[in-house]
Amino acid sequence: MKCNKCGLRSGYNRVLVAVDDGRELGFLCRRCEATQYGETLREGLWAETDGCALCARDSFVRLPEWSPRLVEEDDHLRLRNEYTVTEETVSLCDEHYATLTGEARRETHPTEGHATPGTERS
């Protein structure tokens, strides 16, 4: 499991799960989460309660945390890592997800004074 942001082993921190079909799109290590978002995702300090945690756009990917669990199998204790996705699981829009993957950024949050492509004024 490699982190989508840095490419190193992600450990069991967060998994990136597509909202539309539940596919695992990748992983996010603790270091990259802290660098990119500080304590925002972990502490629930996001601005929006519906959709993307960082802006008002729709959710594209959910970021549940892995939860370790001990299970008994054949008289042995085994560690299993699982995650649960709910409506309350922190989410990001496609643009904020792209910052984790290095994909080309779409111009959907225009900067003041700059026109969004296709909306230039004469």
PDB file of N, CA and C in Angstrom, residues 26-84:
ATOM      1  N   GLY A  26      -6.874   4.477  -3.474  1.00  0.00           N
ATOM      2  CA  GLY A  26      -5.511   4.631  -2.984  1.00  0.00           C
ATOM      3  C   GLY A  26      -5.479   4.791  -1.482  1.00  0.00           C
ATOM      4  N   PHE A  27      -4.350   5.337  -1.012  1.00  0.00           N
ATOM      5  CA  PHE A  27      -4.111   5.428   0.420  1.00  0.00           C
ATOM      6  C   PHE A  27      -3.433   6.752   0.741  1.00  0.00           C
ATOM      7  N   LEU A  28      -3.502   7.161   2.003  1.00  0.00           N
ATOM      8  CA  LEU A  28      -2.885   8.400   2.462  1.00  0.00           C
ATOM      9  C   LEU A  28      -2.154   8.118   3.764  1.00  0.00           C
ATOM     10  N   CYS A  29      -0.840   8.359   3.773  1.00  0.00           N
ATOM     11  CA  CYS A  29      -0.057   8.104   4.988  1.00  0.00           C
ATOM     12  C   CYS A  29      -0.286   9.228   6.005  1.00  0.00           C
ATOM     13  N   ARG A  30       0.061   8.948   7.241  1.00  0.00           N
ATOM     14  CA  ARG A  30      -0.133   9.914   8.326  1.00  0.00           C
ATOM     15  C   ARG A  30       0.702  11.178   8.091  1.00  0.00           C
ATOM     16  N   ARG A  31       1.923  11.024   7.590  1.00  0.00           N
ATOM     17  CA  ARG A  31       2.790  12.184   7.365  1.00  0.00           C
ATOM     18  C   ARG A  31       2.193  13.122   6.313  1.00  0.00           C
ATOM     19  N   CYS A  32       1.720  12.564   5.202  1.00  0.00           N
ATOM     20  CA  CYS A  32       1.137  13.411   4.157  1.00  0.00           C
ATOM     21  C   CYS A  32      -0.173  14.037   4.619  1.00  0.00           C
ATOM     22  N   GLU A  33      -0.958  13.305   5.395  1.00  0.00           N
ATOM     23  CA  GLU A  33      -2.187  13.893   5.937  1.00  0.00           C
ATOM     24  C   GLU A  33      -1.846  15.097   6.800  1.00  0.00           C
ATOM     25  N   ALA A  34      -0.852  14.962   7.675  1.00  0.00           N
ATOM     26  CA  ALA A  34      -0.462  16.059   8.558  1.00  0.00           C
ATOM     27  C   ALA A  34       0.115  17.234   7.770  1.00  0.00           C
ATOM     28  N   THR A  35       0.930  16.945   6.761  1.00  0.00           N
ATOM     29  CA  THR A  35       1.532  18.003   5.952  1.00  0.00           C
ATOM     30  C   THR A  35       0.471  18.743   5.146  1.00  0.00           C
ATOM     31  N   GLN A  36      -0.443  17.999   4.545  1.00  0.00           N
ATOM     32  CA  GLN A  36      -1.454  18.579   3.661  1.00  0.00           C
ATOM     33  C   GLN A  36      -2.581  19.276   4.429  1.00  0.00           C
ATOM     34  N   TYR A  37      -3.011  18.671   5.541  1.00  0.00           N
ATOM     35  CA  TYR A  37      -4.225  19.147   6.214  1.00  0.00           C
ATOM     36  C   TYR A  37      -4.047  19.473   7.691  1.00  0.00           C
ATOM     37  N   GLY A  38      -2.850  19.294   8.249  1.00  0.00           N
ATOM     38  CA  GLY A  38      -2.664  19.506   9.684  1.00  0.00           C
ATOM     39  C   GLY A  38      -3.555  18.549  10.460  1.00  0.00           C
ATOM     40  N   GLU A  39      -4.245  19.062  11.446  1.00  0.00           N
ATOM     41  CA  GLU A  39      -5.160  18.241  12.250  1.00  0.00           C
ATOM     42  C   GLU A  39      -6.607  18.343  11.762  1.00  0.00           C
ATOM     43  N   THR A  40      -6.821  19.031  10.654  1.00  0.00           N
ATOM     44  CA  THR A  40      -8.176  19.295  10.165  1.00  0.00           C
ATOM     45  C   THR A  40      -9.013  18.033  10.004  1.00  0.00           C
ATOM     46  N   LEU A  41      -8.511  17.031   9.306  1.00  0.00           N
ATOM     47  CA  LEU A  41      -9.299  15.822   9.059  1.00  0.00           C
ATOM     48  C   LEU A  41      -9.440  14.987  10.320  1.00  0.00           C
ATOM     49  N   ARG A  42      -8.353  14.854  11.069  1.00  0.00           N
ATOM     50  CA  ARG A  42      -8.354  14.002  12.255  1.00  0.00           C
ATOM     51  C   ARG A  42      -9.243  14.563  13.362  1.00  0.00           C
ATOM     52  N   GLU A  43      -9.235  15.888  13.524  1.00  0.00           N
ATOM     53  CA  GLU A  43      -9.983  16.514  14.612  1.00  0.00           C
ATOM     54  C   GLU A  43     -11.390  16.950  14.204  1.00  0.00           C
ATOM     55  N   GLY A  44     -11.738  16.781  12.944  1.00  0.00           N
ATOM     56  CA  GLY A  44     -13.075  17.177  12.499  1.00  0.00           C
ATOM     57  C   GLY A  44     -13.236  18.680  12.395  1.00  0.00           C
ATOM     58  N   LEU A  45     -12.178  19.369  12.016  1.00  0.00           N
ATOM     59  CA  LEU A  45     -12.203  20.829  11.943  1.00  0.00           C
ATOM     60  C   LEU A  45     -12.524  21.328  10.541  1.00  0.00           C
ATOM     61  N   TRP A  46     -13.392  20.638   9.836  1.00  0.00           N
ATOM     62  CA  TRP A  46     -13.677  21.038   8.468  1.00  0.00           C
ATOM     63  C   TRP A  46     -14.813  22.042   8.412  1.00  0.00           C
ATOM     64  N   ALA A  47     -14.798  22.814   7.340  1.00  0.00           N
ATOM     65  CA  ALA A  47     -15.742  23.914   7.177  1.00  0.00           C
ATOM     66  C   ALA A  47     -17.137  23.438   6.799  1.00  0.00           C
ATOM     67  N   GLU A  48     -17.226  22.378   6.050  1.00  0.00           N
ATOM     68  CA  GLU A  48     -18.512  21.902   5.546  1.00  0.00           C
ATOM     69  C   GLU A  48     -18.898  20.602   6.242  1.00  0.00           C
ATOM     70  N   THR A  49     -20.185  20.403   6.462  1.00  0.00           N
ATOM     71  CA  THR A  49     -20.648  19.152   7.064  1.00  0.00           C
ATOM     72  C   THR A  49     -21.239  18.220   6.023  1.00  0.00           C
ATOM     73  N   ASP A  50     -21.439  18.713   4.810  1.00  0.00           N
ATOM     74  CA  ASP A  50     -21.974  17.901   3.727  1.00  0.00           C
ATOM     75  C   ASP A  50     -21.098  18.145   2.507  1.00  0.00           C
ATOM     76  N   GLY A  51     -20.628  17.093   1.887  1.00  0.00           N
ATOM     77  CA  GLY A  51     -19.747  17.252   0.737  1.00  0.00           C
ATOM     78  C   GLY A  51     -18.301  17.355   1.173  1.00  0.00           C
ATOM     79  N   CYS A  52     -17.515  18.083   0.393  1.00  0.00           N
ATOM     80  CA  CYS A  52     -16.084  18.230   0.656  1.00  0.00           C
ATOM     81  C   CYS A  52     -15.854  18.924   1.994  1.00  0.00           C
ATOM     82  N   ALA A  53     -14.896  18.410   2.763  1.00  0.00           N
ATOM     83  CA  ALA A  53     -14.577  18.994   4.067  1.00  0.00           C
ATOM     84  C   ALA A  53     -13.902  20.354   3.939  1.00  0.00           C
ATOM     85  N   LEU A  54     -13.349  20.652   2.767  1.00  0.00           N
ATOM     86  CA  LEU A  54     -12.550  21.862   2.607  1.00  0.00           C
ATOM     87  C   LEU A  54     -13.205  22.948   1.773  1.00  0.00           C
ATOM     88  N   CYS A  55     -14.298  22.618   1.088  1.00  0.00           N
ATOM     89  CA  CYS A  55     -15.008  23.609   0.283  1.00  0.00           C
ATOM     90  C   CYS A  55     -16.473  23.170   0.170  1.00  0.00           C
ATOM     91  N   ALA A  56     -17.251  23.874  -0.601  1.00  0.00           N
ATOM     92  CA  ALA A  56     -18.684  23.588  -0.694  1.00  0.00           C
ATOM     93  C   ALA A  56     -19.050  22.654  -1.844  1.00  0.00           C
ATOM     94  N   ARG A  57     -18.059  22.005  -2.465  1.00  0.00           N
ATOM     95  CA  ARG A  57     -18.345  21.129  -3.598  1.00  0.00           C
ATOM     96  C   ARG A  57     -18.789  19.752  -3.131  1.00  0.00           C
ATOM     97  N   ASP A  58     -19.343  18.972  -4.059  1.00  0.00           N
ATOM     98  CA  ASP A  58     -19.798  17.615  -3.756  1.00  0.00           C
ATOM     99  C   ASP A  58     -18.630  16.692  -3.455  1.00  0.00           C
ATOM    100  N   SER A  59     -18.915  15.666  -2.666  1.00  0.00           N
ATOM    101  CA  SER A  59     -17.905  14.653  -2.334  1.00  0.00           C
ATOM    102  C   SER A  59     -17.542  13.840  -3.567  1.00  0.00           C
ATOM    103  N   PHE A  60     -16.267  13.549  -3.716  1.00  0.00           N
ATOM    104  CA  PHE A  60     -15.778  12.659  -4.762  1.00  0.00           C
ATOM    105  C   PHE A  60     -15.164  11.409  -4.140  1.00  0.00           C
ATOM    106  N   VAL A  61     -14.460  11.599  -3.031  1.00  0.00           N
ATOM    107  CA  VAL A  61     -13.777  10.497  -2.360  1.00  0.00           C
ATOM    108  C   VAL A  61     -13.952  10.647  -0.845  1.00  0.00           C
ATOM    109  N   ARG A  62     -14.128   9.515  -0.173  1.00  0.00           N
ATOM    110  CA  ARG A  62     -14.201   9.507   1.293  1.00  0.00           C
ATOM    111  C   ARG A  62     -12.869   8.995   1.827  1.00  0.00           C
ATOM    112  N   LEU A  63     -12.504   9.438   3.030  1.00  0.00           N
ATOM    113  CA  LEU A  63     -11.211   9.082   3.616  1.00  0.00           C
ATOM    114  C   LEU A  63     -11.386   8.440   4.993  1.00  0.00           C
ATOM    115  N   PRO A  64     -11.921   7.231   5.052  1.00  0.00           N
ATOM    116  CA  PRO A  64     -12.057   6.587   6.361  1.00  0.00           C
ATOM    117  C   PRO A  64     -10.693   6.196   6.921  1.00  0.00           C
ATOM    118  N   GLU A  65     -10.620   6.128   8.246  1.00  0.00           N
ATOM    119  CA  GLU A  65      -9.403   5.665   8.909  1.00  0.00           C
ATOM    120  C   GLU A  65      -9.474   4.156   9.083  1.00  0.00           C
ATOM    121  N   TRP A  66      -8.318   3.517   8.959  1.00  0.00           N
ATOM    122  CA  TRP A  66      -8.242   2.088   9.245  1.00  0.00           C
ATOM    123  C   TRP A  66      -8.414   1.893  10.744  1.00  0.00           C
ATOM    124  N   SER A  67      -9.113   0.840  11.138  1.00  0.00           N
ATOM    125  CA  SER A  67      -9.290   0.502  12.548  1.00  0.00           C
ATOM    126  C   SER A  67      -8.783  -0.913  12.775  1.00  0.00           C
ATOM    127  N   PRO A  68      -7.755  -1.079  13.623  1.00  0.00           N
ATOM    128  CA  PRO A  68      -7.264  -2.427  13.908  1.00  0.00           C
ATOM    129  C   PRO A  68      -8.246  -3.181  14.799  1.00  0.00           C
ATOM    130  N   ARG A  69      -8.338  -4.481  14.580  1.00  0.00           N
ATOM    131  CA  ARG A  69      -9.260  -5.312  15.361  1.00  0.00           C
ATOM    132  C   ARG A  69      -8.620  -6.684  15.527  1.00  0.00           C
ATOM    133  N   LEU A  70      -8.656  -7.209  16.742  1.00  0.00           N
ATOM    134  CA  LEU A  70      -8.159  -8.561  16.994  1.00  0.00           C
ATOM    135  C   LEU A  70      -9.284  -9.560  16.791  1.00  0.00           C
ATOM    136  N   VAL A  71      -9.008 -10.610  16.038  1.00  0.00           N
ATOM    137  CA  VAL A  71      -9.985 -11.680  15.832  1.00  0.00           C
ATOM    138  C   VAL A  71      -9.316 -13.008  16.164  1.00  0.00           C
ATOM    139  N   GLU A  72     -10.113 -13.923  16.672  1.00  0.00           N
ATOM    140  CA  GLU A  72      -9.580 -15.240  16.995  1.00  0.00           C
ATOM    141  C   GLU A  72      -9.877 -16.187  15.848  1.00  0.00           C
ATOM    142  N   GLU A  73      -8.813 -16.798  15.314  1.00  0.00           N
ATOM    143  CA  GLU A  73      -8.936 -17.764  14.227  1.00  0.00           C
ATOM    144  C   GLU A  73      -8.068 -18.969  14.555  1.00  0.00           C
ATOM    145  N   ASP A  74      -8.663 -20.133  14.556  1.00  0.00           N
ATOM    146  CA  ASP A  74      -7.909 -21.369  14.804  1.00  0.00           C
ATOM    147  C   ASP A  74      -7.062 -21.268  16.075  1.00  0.00           C
ATOM    148  N   ASP A  75      -7.674 -20.798  17.149  1.00  0.00           N
ATOM    149  CA  ASP A  75      -7.007 -20.651  18.450  1.00  0.00           C
ATOM    150  C   ASP A  75      -5.828 -19.678  18.428  1.00  0.00           C
ATOM    151  N   HIS A  76      -5.788 -18.785  17.474  1.00  0.00           N
ATOM    152  CA  HIS A  76      -4.750 -17.757  17.409  1.00  0.00           C
ATOM    153  C   HIS A  76      -5.427 -16.393  17.287  1.00  0.00           C
ATOM    154  N   LEU A  77      -4.821 -15.390  17.894  1.00  0.00           N
ATOM    155  CA  LEU A  77      -5.306 -14.028  17.719  1.00  0.00           C
ATOM    156  C   LEU A  77      -4.621 -13.421  16.502  1.00  0.00           C
ATOM    157  N   ARG A  78      -5.409 -12.840  15.646  1.00  0.00           N
ATOM    158  CA  ARG A  78      -4.880 -12.215  14.438  1.00  0.00           C
ATOM    159  C   ARG A  78      -5.353 -10.755  14.397  1.00  0.00           C
ATOM    160  N   LEU A  79      -4.486  -9.917  13.900  1.00  0.00           N
ATOM    161  CA  LEU A  79      -4.819  -8.510  13.758  1.00  0.00           C
ATOM    162  C   LEU A  79      -5.394  -8.264  12.370  1.00  0.00           C
ATOM    163  N   ARG A  80      -6.562  -7.668  12.323  1.00  0.00           N
ATOM    164  CA  ARG A  80      -7.206  -7.305  11.058  1.00  0.00           C
ATOM    165  C   ARG A  80      -7.399  -5.791  11.043  1.00  0.00           C
ATOM    166  N   ASN A  81      -7.144  -5.197   9.923  1.00  0.00           N
ATOM    167  CA  ASN A  81      -7.388  -3.768   9.749  1.00  0.00           C
ATOM    168  C   ASN A  81      -8.583  -3.599   8.831  1.00  0.00           C
ATOM    169  N   GLU A  82      -9.542  -2.832   9.302  1.00  0.00           N
ATOM    170  CA  GLU A  82     -10.780  -2.613   8.554  1.00  0.00           C
ATOM    171  C   GLU A  82     -11.117  -1.129   8.571  1.00  0.00           C
ATOM    172  N   TYR A  83     -12.012  -0.743   7.704  1.00  0.00           N
ATOM    173  CA  TYR A  83     -12.528   0.619   7.729  1.00  0.00           C
ATOM    174  C   TYR A  83     -14.020   0.574   7.445  1.00  0.00           C
ATOM    175  N   THR A  84     -14.701   1.610   7.894  1.00  0.00           N
ATOM    176  CA  THR A  84     -16.135   1.730   7.676  1.00  0.00           C
ATOM    177  C   THR A  84     -16.407   3.077   7.021  1.00  0.00           C
TER     178      THR A  84
END
